CSV table of C-alpha atoms in Angstrom, one decimal:
chain,number,residue,atom,x,y,z
P,192,UNK,CA,-13.5,74.0,-75.0
P,193,UNK,CA,-15.4,71.5,-77.5
P,194,UNK,CA,-14.6,68.0,-76.8
P,195,UNK,CA,-16.0,66.5,-79.2
P,196,UNK,CA,-13.7,68.3,-82.1
P,197,UNK,CA,-16.8,69.5,-83.7
P,198,UNK,CA,-16.3,73.2,-82.3
P,199,UNK,CA,-12.7,75.1,-83.1
P,200,UNK,CA,-12.0,75.3,-79.4
P,201,UNK,CA,-8.1,77.4,-80.5
P,202,UNK,CA,-9.3,81.1,-78.4
P,203,UNK,CA,-10.3,78.5,-75.7
P,204,UNK,CA,-7.2,76.5,-74.9
P,205,UNK,CA,-5.2,79.5,-75.8
P,206,UNK,CA,-6.9,81.9,-73.3
P,207,UNK,CA,-6.2,79.1,-70.4
P,208,UNK,CA,-2.2,78.6,-71.8
P,209,UNK,CA,-2.4,82.8,-71.2
P,210,UNK,CA,-3.8,83.1,-68.3
P,211,UNK,CA,-1.1,80.8,-66.9
P,212,UNK,CA,1.2,82.9,-63.9
P,213,UNK,CA,4.6,83.4,-65.0
P,214,UNK,CA,6.0,81.2,-63.0
P,215,UNK,CA,3.9,78.6,-65.2
P,216,UNK,CA,1.4,76.1,-64.1
P,217,UNK,CA,-0.9,73.0,-65.7
P,218,UNK,CA,-3.0,72.6,-68.7
P,219,UNK,CA,-5.0,69.3,-68.1
P,220,UNK,CA,-6.9,67.6,-71.3
P,221,UNK,CA,-9.4,65.2,-70.2
P,222,UNK,CA,-10.2,62.6,-72.9
P,223,UNK,CA,-11.6,63.9,-76.4
P,224,UNK,CA,-10.9,65.4,-79.3
P,225,UNK,CA,-9.9,69.2,-79.6
P,226,UNK,CA,-10.1,71.0,-83.3
P,227,UNK,CA,-7.3,73.8,-83.4
P,228,UNK,CA,-6.8,76.1,-86.5
P,229,UNK,CA,-3.6,77.6,-85.5
P,230,UNK,CA,-0.6,76.9,-83.5
P,231,UNK,CA,-0.7,76.4,-79.3
P,232,UNK,CA,1.3,79.0,-78.1
P,233,UNK,CA,2.8,78.3,-74.4
P,234,UNK,CA,4.3,81.4,-72.2
P,235,UNK,CA,6.8,79.8,-70.4
P,236,UNK,CA,7.3,77.1,-67.5
P,237,UNK,CA,4.3,74.9,-68.1
P,238,UNK,CA,3.0,71.1,-68.4
P,239,UNK,CA,0.4,70.3,-70.8
P,240,UNK,CA,-0.9,66.9,-70.0
P,241,UNK,CA,-3.5,65.2,-71.6
P,242,UNK,CA,-5.3,61.6,-70.4
P,243,UNK,CA,-2.9,59.7,-72.7
P,244,UNK,CA,-1.4,58.9,-76.3
P,245,UNK,CA,-4.8,58.6,-78.6
P,246,UNK,CA,-7.3,59.5,-75.0
P,247,UNK,CA,-6.8,63.6,-75.7
P,248,UNK,CA,-6.2,64.1,-79.4
P,249,UNK,CA,-5.4,67.7,-80.8
P,250,UNK,CA,-6.3,67.7,-84.3
P,251,UNK,CA,-4.4,70.4,-85.9
P,252,UNK,CA,-7.0,71.3,-89.3
P,253,UNK,CA,-5.0,74.4,-90.8
P,254,UNK,CA,-1.6,72.8,-93.3
P,255,UNK,CA,-0.3,76.3,-92.4
P,256,UNK,CA,0.0,75.7,-89.1
P,257,UNK,CA,2.0,74.3,-86.5
P,258,UNK,CA,0.4,72.1,-83.6
P,259,UNK,CA,2.2,73.1,-80.6
P,260,UNK,CA,5.0,76.3,-81.4
P,261,UNK,CA,7.3,78.6,-78.9
P,262,UNK,CA,10.4,80.6,-78.6
P,263,UNK,CA,12.5,80.9,-76.0
P,264,UNK,CA,10.7,78.3,-74.5
P,265,UNK,CA,12.4,76.8,-70.7
P,266,UNK,CA,10.8,73.7,-68.7
P,267,UNK,CA,8.4,72.5,-71.4
P,268,UNK,CA,6.7,69.3,-70.0
P,269,UNK,CA,3.9,67.6,-73.0
P,270,UNK,CA,2.5,64.3,-72.1
P,271,UNK,CA,-0.3,61.8,-72.9
P,272,UNK,CA,-1.7,63.8,-76.9
P,273,UNK,CA,-2.2,62.5,-79.9
P,274,UNK,CA,-0.7,66.1,-81.8
P,275,UNK,CA,-2.7,65.4,-85.6
P,276,UNK,CA,-1.9,66.7,-88.6
P,277,UNK,CA,-4.4,68.1,-91.7
P,278,UNK,CA,-1.8,65.6,-93.6
P,279,UNK,CA,-0.8,67.6,-95.8
P,280,UNK,CA,0.9,71.5,-95.8
P,281,UNK,CA,3.7,73.1,-94.1
P,282,UNK,CA,2.6,72.4,-90.1
P,283,UNK,CA,5.0,71.3,-87.4
P,284,UNK,CA,3.8,69.1,-84.5
P,285,UNK,CA,5.8,70.2,-82.2
P,286,UNK,CA,8.0,73.5,-82.9
P,287,UNK,CA,9.9,75.1,-80.6
P,288,UNK,CA,13.0,77.8,-82.2
P,289,UNK,CA,14.6,80.5,-80.0
P,290,UNK,CA,14.9,84.0,-80.9
P,291,UNK,CA,17.1,86.1,-78.0
P,292,UNK,CA,17.7,83.2,-76.0
P,293,UNK,CA,21.1,81.3,-76.8
P,294,UNK,CA,19.0,77.8,-76.3
P,295,UNK,CA,16.1,76.0,-75.6
P,296,UNK,CA,16.4,73.9,-72.4
P,297,UNK,CA,14.3,71.6,-69.9
P,298,UNK,CA,12.2,70.1,-72.4
P,299,UNK,CA,10.4,66.5,-71.4
P,300,UNK,CA,8.1,65.0,-74.1
P,301,UNK,CA,6.7,61.7,-73.0
P,302,UNK,CA,3.7,59.5,-74.7
P,303,UNK,CA,2.9,61.7,-77.3
P,304,UNK,CA,2.6,60.7,-81.0
P,305,UNK,CA,2.7,63.6,-83.7
P,306,UNK,CA,0.9,62.3,-87.0
P,307,UNK,CA,0.3,63.3,-90.5
P,308,UNK,CA,1.5,66.9,-90.6
P,309,UNK,CA,2.8,68.1,-93.6
P,310,UNK,CA,6.1,68.9,-92.3
P,311,UNK,CA,8.7,67.7,-90.0
P,312,UNK,CA,6.7,65.9,-86.9
P,313,UNK,CA,9.0,67.3,-83.8
P,314,UNK,CA,11.7,70.1,-84.8
P,315,UNK,CA,13.3,72.2,-81.5
P,316,UNK,CA,16.6,74.4,-82.7
P,317,UNK,CA,19.6,74.2,-80.1
P,318,UNK,CA,17.5,71.9,-77.6
P,319,UNK,CA,19.8,71.2,-73.8
P,320,UNK,CA,19.3,69.0,-71.6
P,321,UNK,CA,16.1,67.8,-72.5
P,322,UNK,CA,14.2,63.7,-73.0
P,323,UNK,CA,11.8,62.7,-75.2
P,324,UNK,CA,10.6,59.0,-74.5
P,325,UNK,CA,7.8,56.8,-75.7
P,326,UNK,CA,7.5,59.6,-78.5
P,327,UNK,CA,5.8,58.4,-81.8
P,328,UNK,CA,6.7,60.8,-84.9
P,329,UNK,CA,4.1,58.6,-87.9
P,330,UNK,CA,3.2,59.6,-91.2
P,331,UNK,CA,4.6,63.8,-91.5
P,332,UNK,CA,5.8,65.1,-94.8
P,333,UNK,CA,9.3,65.8,-93.0
P,334,UNK,CA,11.7,64.3,-90.6
P,335,UNK,CA,9.9,62.4,-88.1
P,336,UNK,CA,12.4,63.5,-85.1
P,337,UNK,CA,14.7,66.8,-86.1
P,338,UNK,CA,17.0,68.2,-83.5
P,339,UNK,CA,19.4,70.3,-84.6
P,340,UNK,CA,22.4,73.7,-83.6
P,341,UNK,CA,21.1,77.0,-84.6
P,342,UNK,CA,23.2,79.8,-85.6
P,343,UNK,CA,26.5,77.8,-86.2
P,344,UNK,CA,26.1,77.5,-81.9
P,345,UNK,CA,25.3,73.2,-81.3
P,346,UNK,CA,22.7,71.9,-79.3
P,347,UNK,CA,23.7,69.8,-76.8
P,348,UNK,CA,22.7,67.1,-73.6
P,349,UNK,CA,19.7,65.6,-75.4
P,350,UNK,CA,18.0,62.1,-74.8
P,351,UNK,CA,16.0,60.5,-77.0
P,352,UNK,CA,14.6,56.6,-75.2
P,353,UNK,CA,12.1,53.8,-76.8
P,354,UNK,CA,11.3,56.6,-79.6
P,355,UNK,CA,9.5,55.6,-82.9
P,356,UNK,CA,9.4,57.2,-86.4
P,357,UNK,CA,7.9,55.5,-88.7
P,358,UNK,CA,7.2,56.5,-93.3
P,359,UNK,CA,8.2,59.9,-92.5
P,360,UNK,CA,8.3,61.3,-96.5
P,361,UNK,CA,12.3,62.5,-95.4
P,362,UNK,CA,14.6,61.0,-92.6
P,363,UNK,CA,13.2,59.4,-89.7
P,364,UNK,CA,15.7,60.6,-86.6
P,365,UNK,CA,17.5,63.6,-88.3
P,366,UNK,CA,20.7,65.3,-85.7
P,367,UNK,CA,22.7,67.9,-87.5
P,368,UNK,CA,25.2,70.2,-85.0
P,369,UNK,CA,24.4,67.8,-81.6
P,370,UNK,CA,26.7,67.1,-79.8
P,371,UNK,CA,27.1,64.7,-76.3
P,372,UNK,CA,23.3,63.3,-77.0
P,373,UNK,CA,21.8,59.8,-77.4
P,374,UNK,CA,18.9,57.5,-78.9
P,375,UNK,CA,18.3,55.0,-76.7
P,376,UNK,CA,16.1,51.8,-78.0
P,377,UNK,CA,14.6,53.4,-81.1
P,378,UNK,CA,13.3,52.8,-83.9
P,379,UNK,CA,13.0,53.7,-86.9
P,380,UNK,CA,10.8,52.6,-90.2
P,381,UNK,CA,10.2,52.8,-93.8
P,382,UNK,CA,11.9,56.5,-93.7
P,383,UNK,CA,14.1,58.1,-97.3
P,384,UNK,CA,17.0,58.0,-94.0
P,385,UNK,CA,16.0,56.1,-90.7
P,386,UNK,CA,18.6,57.7,-89.2
P,387,UNK,CA,20.7,60.5,-90.5
P,388,UNK,CA,23.4,62.7,-88.3
P,389,UNK,CA,25.4,65.8,-89.5
P,390,UNK,CA,28.3,66.8,-88.0
P,391,UNK,CA,27.3,65.8,-84.8
P,392,UNK,CA,29.7,64.9,-82.0
P,393,UNK,CA,30.3,63.1,-78.5
P,394,UNK,CA,26.7,61.0,-80.3
P,395,UNK,CA,25.6,57.9,-79.3
P,396,UNK,CA,23.3,55.7,-80.7
P,397,UNK,CA,22.5,52.4,-78.6
P,398,UNK,CA,20.5,49.4,-79.2
P,399,UNK,CA,18.4,51.0,-82.0
P,400,UNK,CA,17.1,49.5,-85.2
P,401,UNK,CA,15.8,49.9,-88.8
P,402,UNK,CA,13.8,48.1,-90.7
P,403,UNK,CA,12.3,48.9,-94.4
P,404,UNK,CA,14.4,51.9,-95.1
P,405,UNK,CA,13.6,53.4,-98.3
P,406,UNK,CA,17.8,53.8,-99.1
P,407,UNK,CA,19.9,54.2,-95.9
P,408,UNK,CA,19.4,52.6,-92.2
P,409,UNK,CA,22.4,55.5,-90.7
P,410,UNK,CA,24.0,57.7,-92.7
P,411,UNK,CA,27.0,59.2,-90.0
P,412,UNK,CA,28.2,63.0,-92.5
P,413,UNK,CA,31.2,64.6,-90.8
P,414,UNK,CA,31.4,65.4,-87.5
P,415,UNK,CA,33.5,63.0,-84.7
P,416,UNK,CA,33.1,60.5,-81.8
P,417,UNK,CA,30.1,59.0,-83.5
P,418,UNK,CA,29.2,55.6,-81.2
P,419,UNK,CA,26.7,53.3,-82.6
P,420,UNK,CA,26.3,49.8,-80.8
P,421,UNK,CA,23.7,47.2,-80.9
P,422,UNK,CA,22.2,48.2,-84.4
P,423,UNK,CA,19.8,46.4,-86.0
P,424,UNK,CA,19.3,46.7,-90.1
P,425,UNK,CA,16.3,44.6,-91.7
P,426,UNK,CA,15.1,44.7,-95.6
P,427,UNK,CA,18.4,47.6,-96.1
P,428,UNK,CA,17.5,48.4,-99.2
P,429,UNK,CA,20.4,50.7,-100.3
P,430,UNK,CA,23.1,51.0,-97.5
P,431,UNK,CA,22.9,49.8,-93.9
P,432,UNK,CA,25.9,51.9,-92.6
P,433,UNK,CA,27.2,55.0,-94.4
P,434,UNK,CA,30.1,57.0,-93.3
P,435,UNK,CA,30.5,60.0,-95.2
P,436,UNK,CA,31.5,63.6,-95.5
P,437,UNK,CA,35.0,63.4,-93.8
P,438,UNK,CA,33.5,62.0,-90.5
P,439,UNK,CA,36.3,60.8,-88.0
P,440,UNK,CA,36.4,58.9,-85.6
P,441,UNK,CA,33.4,56.8,-86.1
P,442,UNK,CA,33.4,53.4,-84.2
P,443,UNK,CA,30.4,50.7,-85.0
P,444,UNK,CA,30.3,48.1,-82.4
P,445,UNK,CA,27.9,45.0,-83.2
P,446,UNK,CA,25.8,44.7,-85.6
P,447,UNK,CA,23.6,42.7,-87.7
P,448,UNK,CA,22.4,43.5,-91.7
P,449,UNK,CA,18.8,40.4,-91.3
P,450,UNK,CA,17.6,40.0,-95.1
P,451,UNK,CA,18.7,42.6,-97.2
P,452,UNK,CA,16.7,43.3,-100.2
P,453,UNK,CA,18.1,42.8,-103.8
P,454,UNK,CA,18.5,46.4,-104.2
P,455,UNK,CA,21.2,46.4,-101.1
P,456,UNK,CA,24.3,48.0,-102.2
P,457,UNK,CA,26.2,47.7,-99.4
P,458,UNK,CA,26.3,46.7,-95.2
P,459,UNK,CA,28.8,48.8,-94.0
P,460,UNK,CA,30.3,51.9,-96.6
P,461,UNK,CA,32.8,54.2,-95.7
P,462,UNK,CA,33.8,57.1,-97.9
P,463,UNK,CA,37.2,57.9,-98.6
P,464,UNK,CA,38.2,60.7,-95.8
P,465,UNK,CA,36.0,59.4,-93.3
P,466,UNK,CA,37.2,56.8,-91.0
P,467,UNK,CA,35.6,53.8,-89.2
P,468,UNK,CA,36.2,51.6,-86.3
P,469,UNK,CA,34.2,47.9,-86.2
P,470,UNK,CA,33.7,44.6,-84.5
P,471,UNK,CA,31.3,41.9,-84.7
P,472,UNK,CA,29.4,43.3,-87.8
P,473,UNK,CA,27.3,40.3,-89.3
P,474,UNK,CA,26.9,41.1,-92.8
P,475,UNK,CA,25.0,40.0,-95.4
P,476,UNK,CA,25.6,42.4,-98.1
P,477,UNK,CA,29.3,43.0,-99.3
P,478,UNK,CA,31.0,46.2,-97.1
P,479,UNK,CA,32.7,48.9,-99.0
P,480,UNK,CA,35.6,50.6,-97.6
P,481,UNK,CA,37.6,53.1,-99.5
P,482,UNK,CA,41.2,52.2,-99.3
P,483,UNK,CA,42.4,53.1,-95.3
P,484,UNK,CA,39.8,54.2,-94.0
P,485,UNK,CA,38.7,51.0,-91.6
P,486,UNK,CA,39.6,49.6,-88.9
P,487,UNK,CA,38.9,46.1,-88.1
P,488,UNK,CA,39.0,44.6,-84.8
P,489,UNK,CA,36.9,41.5,-85.4
P,490,UNK,CA,35.5,40.5,-88.5
P,491,UNK,CA,33.9,37.2,-86.9
P,492,UNK,CA,36.4,34.9,-87.9
P,493,UNK,CA,38.8,36.0,-85.1
P,494,UNK,CA,40.4,38.2,-87.7
P,495,UNK,CA,41.5,42.1,-87.6
P,496,UNK,CA,42.4,45.2,-90.5
P,497,UNK,CA,44.2,47.4,-89.7
P,498,UNK,CA,45.0,51.1,-92.1
P,499,UNK,CA,48.3,51.1,-90.4
P,500,UNK,CA,50.0,50.1,-86.7
P,501,UNK,CA,52.7,51.4,-84.4
P,502,UNK,CA,53.5,48.8,-81.9
P,503,UNK,CA,55.0,50.5,-79.1
P,504,UNK,CA,55.9,46.8,-77.0
P,505,UNK,CA,55.7,43.2,-77.7
P,506,UNK,CA,53.4,41.4,-80.2
P,507,UNK,CA,52.4,38.2,-78.9
P,508,UNK,CA,51.2,35.3,-81.9
P,509,UNK,CA,48.7,32.5,-80.5
P,510,UNK,CA,50.1,29.4,-82.4
P,511,UNK,CA,48.1,29.4,-86.0
P,512,UNK,CA,48.1,33.2,-85.9
P,513,UNK,CA,48.0,35.2,-89.3
P,514,UNK,CA,48.5,38.6,-90.0
P,515,UNK,CA,47.8,40.2,-93.4
P,516,UNK,CA,50.1,42.7,-95.5
P,517,UNK,CA,48.6,44.7,-98.4
P,518,UNK,CA,46.1,41.3,-99.0
P,519,UNK,CA,48.8,39.0,-100.2
P,520,UNK,CA,51.5,38.5,-98.0
P,521,UNK,CA,50.8,36.9,-94.5
P,522,UNK,CA,53.2,37.0,-91.3
P,523,UNK,CA,52.1,34.1,-89.7
P,524,UNK,CA,53.8,31.6,-86.1
P,525,UNK,CA,55.3,28.6,-87.2
P,526,UNK,CA,56.3,27.6,-83.7
P,527,UNK,CA,58.1,28.8,-80.7
P,528,UNK,CA,59.5,31.8,-81.6
P,529,UNK,CA,59.3,31.5,-85.3
P,530,UNK,CA,57.6,33.9,-88.2
P,531,UNK,CA,57.4,32.9,-91.0
P,532,UNK,CA,55.7,34.9,-95.2
P,533,UNK,CA,54.1,33.7,-98.0
P,534,UNK,CA,55.2,36.2,-99.5
P,535,UNK,CA,57.8,39.2,-100.5
P,536,UNK,CA,58.0,41.6,-97.2
P,537,UNK,CA,59.5,45.0,-97.5
P,538,UNK,CA,60.6,47.0,-94.4
P,539,UNK,CA,60.8,51.1,-94.5
P,540,UNK,CA,63.0,51.4,-91.7
P,541,UNK,CA,65.0,49.9,-88.6
P,542,UNK,CA,64.3,45.7,-88.7
P,543,UNK,CA,65.7,44.7,-85.0
P,544,UNK,CA,65.5,41.1,-84.4
P,545,UNK,CA,66.9,39.8,-81.0
P,546,UNK,CA,67.5,36.3,-81.9
P,547,UNK,CA,68.3,34.8,-85.3
P,548,UNK,CA,67.0,35.6,-88.8
P,549,UNK,CA,66.5,33.0,-90.9
P,550,UNK,CA,66.5,33.7,-94.8
P,551,UNK,CA,65.5,31.3,-96.9
P,552,UNK,CA,64.7,33.0,-100.6
P,553,UNK,CA,66.9,35.2,-101.9
P,554,UNK,CA,68.8,38.1,-100.7
P,555,UNK,CA,69.8,42.1,-101.7
P,556,UNK,CA,70.8,44.6,-99.0
P,557,UNK,CA,71.0,48.3,-99.7
P,558,UNK,CA,68.5,47.9,-101.6
P,559,UNK,CA,70.1,46.2,-103.5
P,560,UNK,CA,67.7,43.5,-105.7
P,561,UNK,CA,67.5,40.5,-104.3
P,562,UNK,CA,69.7,37.3,-105.8
P,563,UNK,CA,70.8,34.1,-105.5
P,564,UNK,CA,73.0,32.7,-102.7
P,565,UNK,CA,76.6,32.8,-104.9
P,566,UNK,CA,79.1,30.8,-105.2
P,567,UNK,CA,83.2,32.1,-104.7
P,568,UNK,CA,85.2,29.8,-107.0
P,569,UNK,CA,88.9,29.8,-107.8
P,570,UNK,CA,92.3,29.2,-106.4
P,571,UNK,CA,92.8,30.4,-103.3
P,572,UNK,CA,96.5,31.0,-104.5
P,573,UNK,CA,96.8,33.1,-107.6
P,574,UNK,CA,93.9,35.2,-105.6
P,575,UNK,CA,91.5,34.3,-108.1
P,576,UNK,CA,88.8,33.4,-104.6
P,577,UNK,CA,89.0,36.2,-102.8
P,578,UNK,CA,88.2,38.2,-106.9
P,579,UNK,CA,85.5,35.4,-106.8
P,580,UNK,CA,84.5,36.6,-103.1
P,581,UNK,CA,84.5,40.1,-104.0
P,582,UNK,CA,82.1,39.7,-106.9
P,583,UNK,CA,80.0,37.8,-104.7
P,584,UNK,CA,79.9,39.8,-102.1
P,585,UNK,CA,78.7,42.9,-104.8
P,586,UNK,CA,76.1,40.6,-105.8
P,587,UNK,CA,74.4,40.8,-102.7
P,588,UNK,CA,74.5,44.5,-101.9
P,589,UNK,CA,77.0,44.0,-98.7
P,590,UNK,CA,79.8,46.3,-100.2
P,591,UNK,CA,81.3,48.4,-103.0
P,592,UNK,CA,84.2,47.5,-105.1
P,593,UNK,CA,86.8,50.1,-105.7
P,594,UNK,CA,89.4,48.6,-105.2
P,595,UNK,CA,92.1,47.8,-108.0
P,596,UNK,CA,94.4,45.3,-110.0
C-alpha cells in the first residue's frame, strides 16, 4: 500500500478488507494519499478509519468506479477520510445498495468529505438506524447526499447532523421515500435545490440553512408530516420554500429570508392541492399561496389566516382584535360583549346569540334581499294600517302573505 499516491493501491487495500473475519474488524489508514482505480468493497461489519479528513485521502482515478461500494451491508463505520473523485464520470463517493436484505442498517459516517465524484456524493438505499455527522459532499455531478427508499419500501430512522452540501450539480440533500428521519444543523450552498424532500413522512429539518441556491432552497414534493423549524435562506434566487405535489401536513415554524436576489419569485410558495401551516416567517419576497392551501398562525404582525375554522368552544377577542373574512370583511371587537363588521357577512348555518343582536343596516330574512326599515301607515280603523304592516313584514321576508280580502 503506497501512502504517496503514486502507485495503485486498490488490490492491496481490498486484500486487507477481504482478510477480515466474518465478525468484522478495523482497517486503519495512516496519513497519506492512497490511489485506487476500482471501488473498495467492504464485506461485512467494518470500521474504515483514517487519520482525519484531508489527512487520509483515498483518490479514485477511474471515472466509472465508486469510491466505497457495498451491497447488503450492516454495521459499517467510516471516519476520518477524504474521498476524492476524478471530477467527471459516473462514479459515486459512497454507494450502499441492497439486494436480498430489506434494508441497510447501522451505518455511521463521521468526519468524511466526498469530493469531485461524477455521480452522487453519497447514495444509500433503504438505510435505517444510521447517523451521518460532520460529513461534506462537495462539487459532485449528481446530488450531494441521496437517501432513498427502494422497491416501494421507505428508508427510516436516519439522521444527518452538521453536514454540508456545497456546489453539487443536482440537489444538495435529496431525500426520497424516507420516514421518521431528520436533518439537524445542516448547511447547503450553491446547489440546484439545496434541500429536496420527495414523498417523505414524519421528516424533520431543524436549524438548517440554505445559501445562494440555484433555484430553490427547500422543495417538499408530496409526502405528509414534514416539520421545518428554524430555517434560514440567504440570497434566494428562485423560491425559498416550495410545497407542491399534494404534500399535506407540512409545518414551517420560524424562517428568515435574507437578501434574496433579483430573480427570486417567492419566499414561500404553496401549490394547489398541498397544505402548509406556518408561523413566524420573515419574508422579503412575496409569498405565493394557492387559495385555501395555507394556515398562518402568526404573520409577525399578530395576525392569523385560516382556510377554514371550526370552533367548538368560546372565542375570546381582545380589544382591537380583527378577523378578516375573504379579505374584504372584518369582524372586530368594539367594546364589552360587542362585535361589529364593516361589510356584509353571510352565515350559512344557524346563528346563535346569547345576548342582544343589533343590526344597524338593512335586514332580510329567510333568503330575502335585505331591505331598509319599513314604515307602517294608514288608519287603524279601516284596516289600512294592518295591510301596511303585512306588506312591511313581507318586504323583510318575515312572512308569506296568503291572506284574502
